[in-house]
């Protein structure tokens, strides 16, 4: 990557620009807020001068609702060879792009899983994404060269690429980010009218559970709106569990020993499942770096070929941890290396082979 | 306080014993687990020898379900002049004590709001309670001398006494500790079966919300059982809010503009209320030390006199931040200084005076 445009010089956009500039990429900054753009320029994130011709990659660091509009405008003026964004929701922009007649072949969705509690260019850091996951969501139209540009962007930002389907991504963040935000906000909301003595005797547990409830409510309203169905689905399931928890609590003192036993067992099972769910996060945090192995698959450079192989692996229930493509974008075909958990690799190779894919060493 | 018995040499009991011993109190340790007791003794928390005669105070650091039984046994053998406990729930033990025929005049409930993630005597620290709130829940029978012994205990542990009604205490911890625990556990439980990719892209927000879900499930099952009704009441209200949140999420895309507007407003109001509730905790954490003023009230040394004045203040919606009693326990009457927020003091004095209490400067 030699040149890039970064649209939106908030904390995320400017952090990306700083990382790219540090690797010698020629970065052009663009923001409707000229103060923010000048601040980013002064921080060494790039230049406010427009590029001479099409850049290698345009990164849209704008709110999700603006992605399709900005993309279509940039594509019409031929700003870049490839386009990506950093929105925290991925299905909606895809639909918007289709609806506004944007070119899907030169676009790939992106979502770096990193953030700062502060906003604006001054909150930016070139190492913000270091070691963090960065989801890429190619559509069935995304060209391989575009995926490669995005993979290079992720690498230059020292992040770890994770390829996902846009819908699967949105369900995942609904579960791990958006629903927890509302769960936390609703708990904090119950404190708004609480007696002062209750607040006074509260401790670290409540502080942790409600920390994210302090988040910018305008931003969160936008995020929840953009992923409303997936969040509602998680909260529906949560509400069923909550109803059972309340029933169990009320059954603990029942005169009927059968009811008491069921209530006790139910409550214990919930606490146990809470332990298990939490342990998965702890394992992720403290665990060793993933032990990965590559499965090489021959693919043609046709729209949808990559998406089909991703889909085939996804149907095996296996997560693609990383992707390396072993050819230039202008070659007619080549190999893609899919990095998966080492113990999954033999099964992936076998099943893809059985499915008609040419699988190499 | 010259002498004390501490029953239960876990982390809390041993921490109390260490604090008392450091102030020259003669501490006698007692635990059915002789290894724990010997460990606490070796740490300098006290002696395993039984006291020669009644000690000034017995502290019951045993699980809530055992408080009434242990109290009755100690009272029958004349172990101490005053008794308190450290259980995290306060109504249930009161009822148990009445049911088992324990002497309520020499007992005052207690709950130090401090804990460690580890258990056992080796997790004990003499400064565990420093600056932490310590709730005391006198009943209408608790003698003033017993309250005074408990206040001295709290002071020797460098904690801040907070006098509350047992039912109000249990509602407060249901709201600020027990319900948040289940809210967190149920969120974590939804991760137990989640796709590995979802866990992989999770961040700090989820980590915070689910931290307490890792708690000891046997201990939490006991705590929730002991305060089930109050916790169920909080979760019922939470469930109503949750239902409205889901309805709002599903209404954001409604074809009816009225429905869309209501949904947006509802969601924004919830996020706003979450901000407000959280801000109360932040203010508590970072805020200045409370600006308190004393209201002096003349009371007789009769059972229930203190409880009546506490109840009268509670009915004004005012929290008693601290209590000082200006006489020895054997004098027939005297003044109690109620420390309240400075701006509340005039109203408290006026209303207590109107209620027939003799209120001094």
XYZ file of C-alpha atoms in Angstrom:
722
model
C 0.000 0.000 0.000
C 1.457 3.308 -1.110
C -1.411 5.745 -0.656
C -4.655 6.004 1.284
C -7.522 8.374 1.972
C -8.971 8.454 5.479
C -12.429 10.017 5.645
C -13.335 11.017 9.179
C -10.584 12.188 11.521
C -12.088 11.112 14.830
C -10.218 8.871 17.263
C -10.464 5.746 15.060
C -9.802 7.393 11.688
C -6.840 9.383 12.979
C -5.391 6.300 14.730
C -5.513 4.421 11.423
C -3.947 7.372 9.592
C -1.145 7.567 12.172
C -0.405 3.827 11.825
C -0.343 4.030 8.010
C 1.773 7.200 7.967
C 4.246 5.544 10.338
C 4.715 2.821 7.690
C 5.424 5.352 4.936
C 1.967 5.285 3.362
C 0.966 8.611 1.820
C -2.201 9.483 3.774
C -4.788 12.063 2.638
C -7.174 13.262 5.346
C -10.759 14.338 4.757
C -13.353 15.529 7.279
C -16.368 17.857 7.111
C -15.105 19.167 10.460
C -12.076 21.152 9.249
C -10.805 21.713 12.812
C -10.652 17.961 13.416
C -8.909 17.439 10.075
C -6.327 20.160 10.789
C -5.704 18.686 14.241
C -5.076 15.254 12.726
C -2.725 16.798 10.161
C -0.817 18.597 12.913
C -0.432 15.246 14.712
C 1.375 13.846 11.678
C -1.517 11.670 10.488
C -1.340 12.881 6.873
C -2.002 15.783 4.547
C -5.153 17.788 3.846
C -4.191 18.024 0.165
C -6.320 15.820 -2.093
C -4.540 12.917 -3.851
C -3.362 13.340 -7.488
C -5.071 10.196 -8.691
C -6.801 7.124 -7.269
C -5.242 5.937 -3.987
C -4.808 2.260 -3.109
C -7.354 2.281 -0.282
C -9.992 4.640 1.127
C -10.931 4.077 4.770
C -14.344 5.419 5.741
C -14.231 6.242 9.447
C -17.681 7.825 9.491
C -20.894 6.910 11.413
C -22.615 3.744 10.066
C -25.549 5.709 8.654
C -23.198 7.724 6.412
C -21.106 4.860 5.011
C -23.187 4.136 1.888
C -23.532 7.817 0.972
C -19.839 8.619 1.386
C -18.823 5.415 -0.416
C -21.011 6.143 -3.443
C -19.709 9.706 -3.658
C -16.055 8.587 -3.455
C -16.574 5.770 -5.962
C -18.166 8.160 -8.480
C -15.168 10.457 -8.294
C -12.752 7.495 -8.571
C -11.006 8.241 -5.295
C -9.589 4.780 -4.647
C -9.063 1.268 -5.987
C -10.477 -0.281 -2.826
C -12.778 0.883 -0.025
C -13.393 -0.233 3.537
C -15.065 1.190 6.633
C -14.743 0.830 10.415
C -18.405 0.748 11.469
C -19.430 -1.410 14.413
C -22.371 -2.862 12.452
C -21.934 -4.586 9.088
C -25.235 -5.806 7.556
C -27.019 -2.484 7.384
C -24.276 -0.657 5.419
C -24.172 -3.589 2.956
C -27.905 -3.165 2.327
C -27.566 0.597 2.085
C -24.773 0.225 -0.486
C -26.914 -2.099 -2.597
C -29.853 0.292 -2.276
C -27.820 3.362 -3.304
C -26.280 1.532 -6.270
C -22.733 1.549 -4.875
C -20.085 -0.719 -6.390
C -19.830 -3.727 -4.061
C -16.853 -5.309 -5.834
C -14.417 -2.620 -4.633
C -15.818 -2.515 -1.061
C -15.168 -4.710 1.978
C -16.711 -4.075 5.393
C -14.371 -3.707 8.356
C -14.652 -3.390 12.124
C -11.561 -2.898 14.286
C -12.399 -4.110 17.808
C -10.666 -1.323 19.625
C -11.846 1.939 20.982
C -11.090 4.716 23.347
C -13.359 6.216 25.955
C -12.509 9.626 24.498
C -13.408 10.867 21.043
C -11.842 13.200 18.487
C -8.399 13.213 16.840
C -6.564 14.039 20.073
C -7.675 10.666 21.472
C -5.944 8.898 18.551
C -2.921 6.621 18.969
C -0.983 4.877 16.238
C -0.878 1.685 18.335
C -4.580 1.666 19.200
C -5.201 -1.564 17.264
C -2.106 -3.468 18.290
C -2.997 -7.116 18.930
C -6.736 -6.405 18.683
C -9.083 -8.363 16.404
C -10.179 -6.545 13.224
C -13.169 -8.108 11.532
C -13.403 -8.049 7.724
C -16.723 -8.893 6.068
C -16.265 -9.546 2.335
C -19.514 -9.880 0.391
C -20.034 -12.364 -2.449
C -19.003 -9.530 -4.804
C -15.849 -8.365 -3.056
C -12.789 -8.757 -5.290
C -9.780 -10.540 -3.960
C -7.521 -7.521 -4.533
C -9.834 -5.534 -2.261
C -9.636 -8.180 0.474
C -5.849 -8.087 0.129
C -5.726 -4.305 0.526
C -7.847 -4.580 3.668
C -5.632 -7.373 5.039
C -2.612 -5.132 4.460
C -4.358 -2.282 6.295
C -5.019 -4.578 9.267
C -1.413 -5.762 9.259
C -0.029 -2.215 9.068
C -2.181 -1.397 12.109
C -0.671 -4.458 13.921
C -4.141 -5.934 14.383
C -5.300 -9.514 13.804
C -7.700 -10.014 10.870
C -10.823 -12.112 11.465
C -12.956 -12.849 8.389
C -16.670 -13.137 9.103
C -20.003 -13.041 7.365
C -21.675 -9.614 7.937
C -24.746 -11.199 9.563
C -22.618 -13.437 11.804
C -20.576 -10.367 12.776
C -23.667 -8.411 13.740
C -25.013 -11.313 15.787
C -21.643 -11.654 17.511
C -21.425 -7.974 18.492
C -25.092 -8.001 19.501
C -24.206 -10.779 21.959
C -20.843 -9.510 23.169
C -21.217 -5.733 23.018
C -24.642 -4.250 22.218
C -26.865 -6.429 24.439
C -24.387 -6.183 27.354
C -24.528 -2.408 26.945
C -28.298 -2.366 27.428
C -28.089 -4.936 30.247
C -25.649 -2.601 31.993
C -27.627 0.574 31.212
C -30.868 -0.925 32.538
C -29.123 -1.980 35.762
C -27.642 1.509 36.164
C -31.048 3.042 35.383
C -32.477 1.305 38.468
C -30.019 3.323 40.570
C -31.198 6.686 39.260
C -33.979 6.930 41.858
C -32.416 4.730 44.558
C -32.040 5.890 48.166
C -28.706 7.581 48.833
C -27.910 4.971 51.511
C -28.124 2.228 48.873
C -25.636 3.997 46.635
C -23.429 4.603 49.635
C -23.068 0.933 50.536
C -22.530 -0.198 46.942
C -19.270 -1.845 46.029
C -16.937 -2.870 43.226
C -19.308 -5.430 41.713
C -21.946 -2.826 40.894
C -19.237 -0.482 39.676
C -18.014 -3.081 37.168
C -21.458 -4.143 35.982
C -22.514 -0.543 35.287
C -19.244 0.914 33.961
C -20.244 0.898 30.294
C -23.622 2.474 31.155
C -21.660 5.749 31.300
C -21.091 5.522 27.527
C -22.091 8.339 25.129
C -25.835 7.860 24.766
C -26.065 9.504 21.338
C -23.448 7.153 19.912
C -25.052 4.116 21.584
C -28.497 5.055 20.376
C -27.080 5.029 16.819
C -25.306 1.695 17.327
C -28.390 -0.002 18.797
C -30.583 1.376 16.020
C -28.234 -0.008 13.356
C -28.290 -3.518 14.884
C -31.703 -3.487 16.540
C -33.013 -6.891 15.397
C -29.923 -8.831 16.447
C -29.838 -7.065 19.838
C -33.542 -7.685 20.388
C -33.020 -11.398 19.689
C -30.277 -11.656 22.332
C -32.357 -9.717 24.860
C -35.418 -11.893 24.184
C -33.402 -14.950 25.159
C -31.958 -13.075 28.143
C -35.486 -12.106 29.242
C -36.576 -15.759 29.223
C -33.654 -16.657 31.512
C -34.437 -13.668 33.725
C -38.063 -14.734 34.053
C -36.922 -18.204 35.085
C -34.515 -16.704 37.616
C -37.331 -14.697 39.231
C -39.590 -17.760 39.307
C -36.776 -19.748 40.905
C -36.141 -17.052 43.550
C -39.829 -17.026 44.466
C -39.900 -20.831 44.599
C -37.033 -21.183 47.103
C -39.431 -20.771 50.043
C -42.341 -22.743 48.597
C -44.161 -25.109 50.980
C -43.930 -27.743 48.213
C -40.566 -29.565 48.509
C -40.660 -30.419 44.786
C -40.970 -26.725 43.883
C -38.191 -25.833 46.335
C -35.886 -28.430 44.815
C -36.593 -27.331 41.247
C -36.028 -23.693 42.201
C -32.730 -24.465 43.919
C -31.521 -26.590 41.008
C -32.526 -23.933 38.477
C -30.747 -21.144 40.335
C -27.618 -23.254 40.832
C -27.613 -24.160 37.128
C -27.809 -20.468 36.180
C -24.924 -19.521 38.452
C -22.940 -22.470 37.110
C -23.629 -21.456 33.514
C -22.587 -17.913 34.422
C -19.299 -19.313 35.733
C -18.814 -21.243 32.484
C -19.613 -18.324 30.194
C -17.277 -16.054 32.107
C -14.533 -18.695 32.046
C -14.559 -18.544 28.238
C -13.615 -14.864 28.386
C -10.930 -15.527 30.979
C -9.462 -18.305 28.840
C -9.392 -15.959 25.886
C -7.619 -13.281 27.920
C -5.078 -15.458 29.661
C -4.755 -18.264 27.141
C -1.809 -18.982 24.884
C -1.694 -17.584 21.370
C -3.821 -19.690 19.076
C -2.055 -22.655 17.534
C -2.971 -22.267 13.884
C -2.448 -24.330 10.753
C -2.986 -23.347 7.110
C -5.287 -25.109 4.685
C -4.469 -24.074 1.081
C -7.334 -23.971 -1.361
C -7.093 -23.255 -5.107
C -9.537 -20.563 -6.191
C -10.205 -18.583 -9.322
C -10.177 -14.817 -9.193
C -13.875 -14.522 -9.818
C -16.369 -12.569 -7.764
C -17.774 -14.815 -5.072
C -15.074 -17.500 -5.130
C -13.624 -16.377 -1.807
C -17.057 -15.924 -0.283
C -17.982 -19.488 -1.293
C -14.908 -20.995 0.328
C -15.512 -18.935 3.484
C -19.108 -20.114 3.525
C -18.038 -23.747 3.062
C -15.666 -23.516 6.036
C -18.284 -21.695 8.094
C -20.739 -24.523 7.497
C -18.234 -26.886 9.126
C -18.541 -24.771 12.266
C -14.903 -23.714 11.979
C -13.674 -20.170 12.447
C -11.167 -18.792 9.933
C -8.550 -17.142 12.139
C -6.562 -15.518 9.355
C -6.293 -15.463 5.569
C -3.282 -15.245 3.260
C -3.611 -15.021 -0.473
C -0.658 -16.331 -2.452
C -0.905 -14.402 -5.685
C -1.247 -10.947 -7.138
C -4.676 -9.508 -7.776
C -4.211 -9.651 -11.544
C -3.399 -13.363 -11.797
C -6.289 -15.525 -12.977
C -6.086 -18.014 -10.127
C -4.048 -19.113 -7.170
C -4.156 -20.412 -3.634
C -5.741 -18.968 -0.559
C -4.320 -20.079 2.798
C -7.024 -20.372 5.416
C -5.574 -20.350 8.926
C -7.662 -22.387 11.344
C -7.083 -24.016 14.754
C -4.477 -26.738 14.235
C -6.765 -29.536 15.420
C -9.460 -28.453 12.934
C -7.167 -28.301 9.890
C -7.298 -31.993 8.818
C -11.102 -32.013 8.928
C -11.349 -28.727 6.990
C -8.994 -30.040 4.287
C -10.891 -33.326 4.045
C -14.335 -31.749 3.867
C -13.353 -29.052 1.375
C -11.768 -31.745 -0.775
C -14.948 -33.807 -0.575
C -16.862 -30.678 -1.594
C -14.949 -30.363 -4.861
C -12.309 -27.799 -3.824
C -8.697 -28.368 -4.836
C -6.924 -28.482 -1.482
C -3.123 -28.282 -1.362
C -0.402 -28.816 1.226
C -13.344 -2.891 74.271
C -10.938 -5.143 76.135
C -11.868 -8.613 74.946
C -13.663 -10.264 72.041
C -14.531 -13.662 70.636
C -14.447 -14.111 66.856
C -16.377 -17.172 65.654
C -15.374 -18.150 62.137
C -11.790 -17.568 61.021
C -12.394 -17.061 57.300
C -11.157 -13.961 55.488
C -13.662 -11.599 57.147
C -13.493 -13.027 60.679
C -9.699 -13.151 60.683
C -9.464 -9.603 59.269
C -11.637 -8.346 62.126
C -9.577 -10.300 64.652
C -6.335 -8.823 63.229
C -7.712 -5.272 63.470
C -8.890 -5.784 67.059
C -5.649 -7.483 68.131
C -3.666 -4.597 66.627
C -5.552 -2.272 68.989
C -4.687 -4.386 72.040
C -8.017 -6.167 72.307
C -7.705 -9.679 73.731
C -9.131 -11.823 70.892
C -10.293 -15.431 71.297
C -10.682 -17.386 68.065
C -13.205 -20.160 67.468
C -13.807 -22.227 64.328
C -15.122 -25.751 63.663
C -12.293 -25.943 61.110
C -9.323 -26.271 63.467
C -6.799 -25.773 60.632
C -8.313 -22.391 59.777
C -8.358 -21.410 63.451
C -4.708 -22.414 63.931
C -3.728 -20.494 60.798
C -5.465 -17.362 62.095
C -3.714 -17.785 65.452
C -0.347 -18.119 63.719
C -1.074 -14.860 61.841
C -1.392 -13.046 65.183
C -5.169 -12.720 65.069
C -5.698 -14.032 68.613
C -5.579 -17.090 70.826
C -7.346 -20.442 70.586
C -7.717 -20.533 74.396
C -11.280 -19.902 75.562
C -11.898 -16.687 77.550
C -12.009 -16.808 81.366
C -15.348 -15.056 81.593
C -17.763 -13.117 79.383
C -15.968 -11.011 76.753
C -17.138 -7.530 75.733
C -18.188 -8.544 72.211
C -18.646 -11.743 70.198
C -18.413 -11.376 66.426
C -20.143 -14.135 64.454
C -18.368 -14.431 61.106
C -20.315 -17.501 60.028
C -22.656 -18.107 57.041
C -26.076 -16.364 57.406
C -27.931 -19.655 57.886
C -25.831 -20.445 60.989
C -26.060 -17.073 62.753
C -29.153 -17.760 64.870
C -27.930 -21.210 65.948
C -24.444 -20.022 66.912
C -25.835 -16.922 68.645
C -28.260 -18.930 70.789
C -25.530 -21.382 71.783
C -23.098 -18.584 72.760
C -25.768 -16.650 74.650
C -26.728 -19.761 76.665
C -23.119 -20.233 77.745
C -22.762 -16.522 78.578
C -19.868 -15.973 76.168
C -20.217 -12.202 75.734
C -22.022 -9.041 76.849
C -22.830 -8.087 73.244
C -23.110 -9.974 69.961
C -22.928 -8.993 66.319
C -22.491 -10.754 62.981
C -21.109 -9.937 59.521
C -23.714 -11.584 57.293
C -24.601 -9.946 53.971
C -28.341 -10.332 54.664
C -29.987 -8.950 57.791
C -33.761 -9.667 57.979
C -33.603 -13.441 57.820
C -31.185 -13.851 60.778
C -33.419 -11.497 62.843
C -36.385 -13.762 62.188
C -34.328 -16.877 62.871
C -33.171 -15.414 66.200
C -36.753 -14.683 67.236
C -37.788 -18.171 66.139
C -35.012 -19.919 68.086
C -35.690 -17.846 71.204
C -32.388 -15.954 71.129
C -31.920 -12.819 73.238
C -32.398 -9.869 70.867
C -31.431 -7.195 73.403
C -27.742 -8.201 73.369
C -27.583 -8.644 69.561
C -27.082 -6.150 66.739
C -26.835 -7.134 63.089
C -23.777 -6.019 61.152
C -22.528 -6.075 57.559
C -19.082 -4.764 56.665
C -19.150 -3.799 52.956
C -15.752 -5.188 52.129
C -14.627 -8.470 50.780
C -11.841 -10.256 49.078
C -12.014 -12.452 46.013
C -10.123 -15.094 47.982
C -11.415 -16.930 51.024
C -9.894 -18.402 54.196
C -7.722 -16.843 56.898
C -4.714 -16.344 54.593
C -6.798 -13.848 52.587
C -7.305 -11.753 55.748
C -5.875 -8.256 56.181
C -6.133 -6.051 59.253
C -6.904 -3.050 57.014
C -9.576 -4.785 54.924
C -12.333 -2.494 56.206
C -10.458 0.796 56.110
C -12.753 3.554 54.873
C -15.454 1.062 53.884
C -19.081 1.379 55.006
C -20.157 -1.028 57.770
C -23.905 -1.320 58.179
C -25.368 -1.854 61.664
C -29.001 -2.915 61.983
C -30.238 -2.466 65.553
C -33.667 -3.975 66.224
C -36.274 -2.361 68.455
C -34.878 -4.511 71.283
C -31.179 -3.792 70.867
C -29.712 -2.150 73.966
C -27.717 1.019 73.580
C -24.644 -0.549 75.186
C -24.716 -3.197 72.458
C -24.917 -0.554 69.716
C -21.979 1.207 71.355
C -19.874 -1.961 71.387
C -20.622 -2.468 67.698
C -19.746 1.170 66.917
C -16.437 0.670 68.707
C -15.797 -2.488 66.668
C -16.428 -0.557 63.439
C -14.145 2.255 64.574
C -11.350 -0.135 65.579
C -11.606 -1.626 62.075
C -11.291 1.937 60.602
C -14.638 1.530 58.837
C -17.547 4.002 58.641
C -20.711 2.982 60.492
C -24.041 3.284 58.658
C -27.160 2.586 60.722
C -30.018 1.046 58.752
C -33.220 -0.847 59.266
C -32.664 -4.574 58.477
C -35.341 -4.580 55.770
C -33.977 -1.375 54.175
C -30.487 -2.927 54.259
C -31.670 -6.067 52.498
C -33.469 -4.036 49.840
C -30.357 -1.920 49.348
C -28.029 -4.903 48.863
C -30.629 -6.595 46.654
C -30.441 -3.531 44.401
C -26.722 -2.855 44.542
C -25.209 -6.317 44.913
C -27.488 -9.364 44.624
C -29.588 -8.371 41.597
C -26.486 -7.087 39.727
C -24.878 -10.466 40.416
C -27.727 -12.308 38.693
C -27.859 -9.725 35.877
C -24.161 -10.384 35.304
C -24.442 -14.173 35.657
C -27.326 -14.347 33.157
C -25.339 -12.271 30.638
C -22.313 -14.528 31.096
C -24.548 -17.608 30.805
C -25.490 -16.539 27.279
C -21.808 -16.867 26.338
C -21.554 -20.481 27.480
C -22.765 -21.813 24.112
C -21.670 -18.895 21.906
C -19.544 -19.372 18.784
C -15.820 -19.139 19.458
C -15.550 -16.234 16.974
C -17.974 -14.204 19.102
C -15.889 -14.721 22.219
C -12.800 -13.862 20.221
C -14.003 -10.432 19.175
C -15.369 -9.524 22.620
C -13.856 -6.580 24.447
C -13.453 -4.823 27.770
C -17.131 -3.908 28.122
C -18.246 -7.535 28.221
C -15.347 -8.353 30.505
C -16.508 -5.730 33.026
C -20.196 -6.613 32.858
C -19.507 -10.314 33.488
C -16.617 -10.106 35.983
C -18.693 -10.916 39.066
C -20.329 -13.854 37.254
C -17.105 -15.720 38.093
C -18.035 -15.597 41.793
C -18.268 -18.738 43.957
C -21.635 -20.193 42.976
C -22.177 -22.057 46.259
C -21.719 -18.852 48.249
C -23.937 -16.865 45.865
C -26.638 -19.500 45.908
C -26.727 -19.097 49.710
C -26.777 -15.286 49.537
C -29.568 -15.219 46.945
C -31.599 -17.737 48.922
C -31.311 -15.620 52.085
C -32.562 -12.482 50.310
C -34.717 -14.033 47.594
C -37.816 -11.840 47.895
C -35.954 -8.531 47.789
C -33.847 -9.703 44.813
C -36.931 -10.942 42.960
C -38.577 -7.532 43.455
C -35.607 -5.721 41.889
C -35.457 -8.178 38.996
C -39.207 -7.868 38.391
C -38.765 -4.133 37.874
C -35.667 -4.764 35.756
C -37.636 -7.245 33.611
C -40.307 -4.611 32.921
C -37.628 -2.190 31.695
C -36.033 -4.958 29.644
C -39.347 -5.777 27.988
C -39.791 -2.124 27.087
C -36.260 -1.995 25.675
C -36.973 -4.970 23.394
C -40.263 -3.417 22.264
C -38.448 -0.169 21.549
C -35.704 -1.939 19.542
C -38.338 -3.686 17.422
C -40.214 -0.416 16.916
C -37.235 1.524 15.532
C -37.939 0.244 12.009
C -41.728 0.408 12.162
C -43.536 1.780 9.077
C -45.593 3.906 11.507
C -43.694 7.165 12.210
C -45.485 7.511 15.574
C -44.219 4.082 16.658
C -40.716 4.903 15.426
C -40.668 8.148 17.386
C -41.927 6.511 20.585
C -39.348 3.731 20.208
C -36.500 6.185 19.687
C -37.565 8.341 22.619
C -37.939 5.317 24.895
C -34.499 3.948 24.031
C -32.857 7.351 24.433
C -34.575 7.807 27.808
C -33.245 4.428 28.974
C -29.686 5.229 27.934
C -30.004 8.631 29.593
C -31.287 7.071 32.812
C -28.400 4.600 32.656
C -26.006 7.563 32.423
C -27.674 9.163 35.438
C -27.659 6.018 37.579
C -24.026 5.391 36.795
C -23.142 9.018 37.563
C -24.391 8.516 41.120
C -21.789 5.801 41.656
C -19.069 7.933 40.096
C -19.987 10.859 42.321
C -19.794 8.579 45.334
C -16.368 7.324 44.285
C -14.774 10.591 43.289
C -16.827 13.027 45.295
C -15.682 15.027 48.294
C -16.087 13.627 51.775
C -19.627 14.135 52.954
C -20.288 17.435 54.687
C -22.061 16.308 57.845
C -23.785 18.061 60.714
C -24.970 16.619 64.030
C -28.521 16.705 65.337
C -28.581 15.917 69.093
C -31.613 14.115 70.432
C -32.326 13.280 74.084
C -33.259 9.651 74.576
C -33.851 7.349 77.510
C -31.890 4.140 77.815
C -34.872 1.929 77.147
C -35.126 -0.836 74.592
C -36.413 0.589 71.349
C -35.681 4.274 72.036
C -32.819 4.369 69.531
C -34.733 2.346 66.974
C -37.656 4.797 67.226
C -35.446 7.821 66.595
C -33.764 6.039 63.662
C -37.187 5.169 62.256
C -38.381 8.773 62.654
C -35.369 10.064 60.716
C -35.756 7.341 58.107
C -39.367 8.416 57.519
C -38.058 11.867 56.573
C -36.113 10.193 53.762
C -32.828 11.188 55.397
C -29.871 8.864 55.795
C -28.064 8.765 59.146
C -24.414 8.912 58.150
C -22.968 8.312 61.609
C -24.038 8.049 65.235
C -22.348 9.225 68.428
C -23.782 8.524 71.844
C -22.807 10.988 74.521
C -23.068 8.922 77.666
C -22.036 5.656 79.240
C -24.257 2.652 78.804
C -25.239 2.617 82.495
C -26.586 6.181 82.648
C -30.353 6.429 82.569
C -30.535 8.903 79.718
C -28.513 11.186 77.510
C -28.070 12.547 74.015
C -27.500 10.770 70.772
C -25.815 12.755 67.997
C -27.182 11.838 64.579
C -24.826 12.888 61.804
C -26.669 13.762 58.597
C -25.877 15.741 55.440
C -25.424 19.377 56.503
C -28.254 20.664 54.308
C -30.665 18.123 55.832
C -29.836 18.917 59.466
C -32.238 21.852 60.032
C -35.189 19.904 58.636
C -34.348 16.821 60.717
C -34.105 18.910 63.899
C -37.374 20.685 63.140
C -39.321 17.539 62.298
C -38.013 15.541 65.262
C -38.913 18.447 67.528
C -42.406 18.566 66.033
C -42.626 14.817 66.668
C -42.097 15.247 70.418
C -38.354 14.535 70.632
C -36.165 16.807 72.740
C -33.697 18.144 70.191
C -30.574 19.994 71.351
C -27.886 22.090 69.651
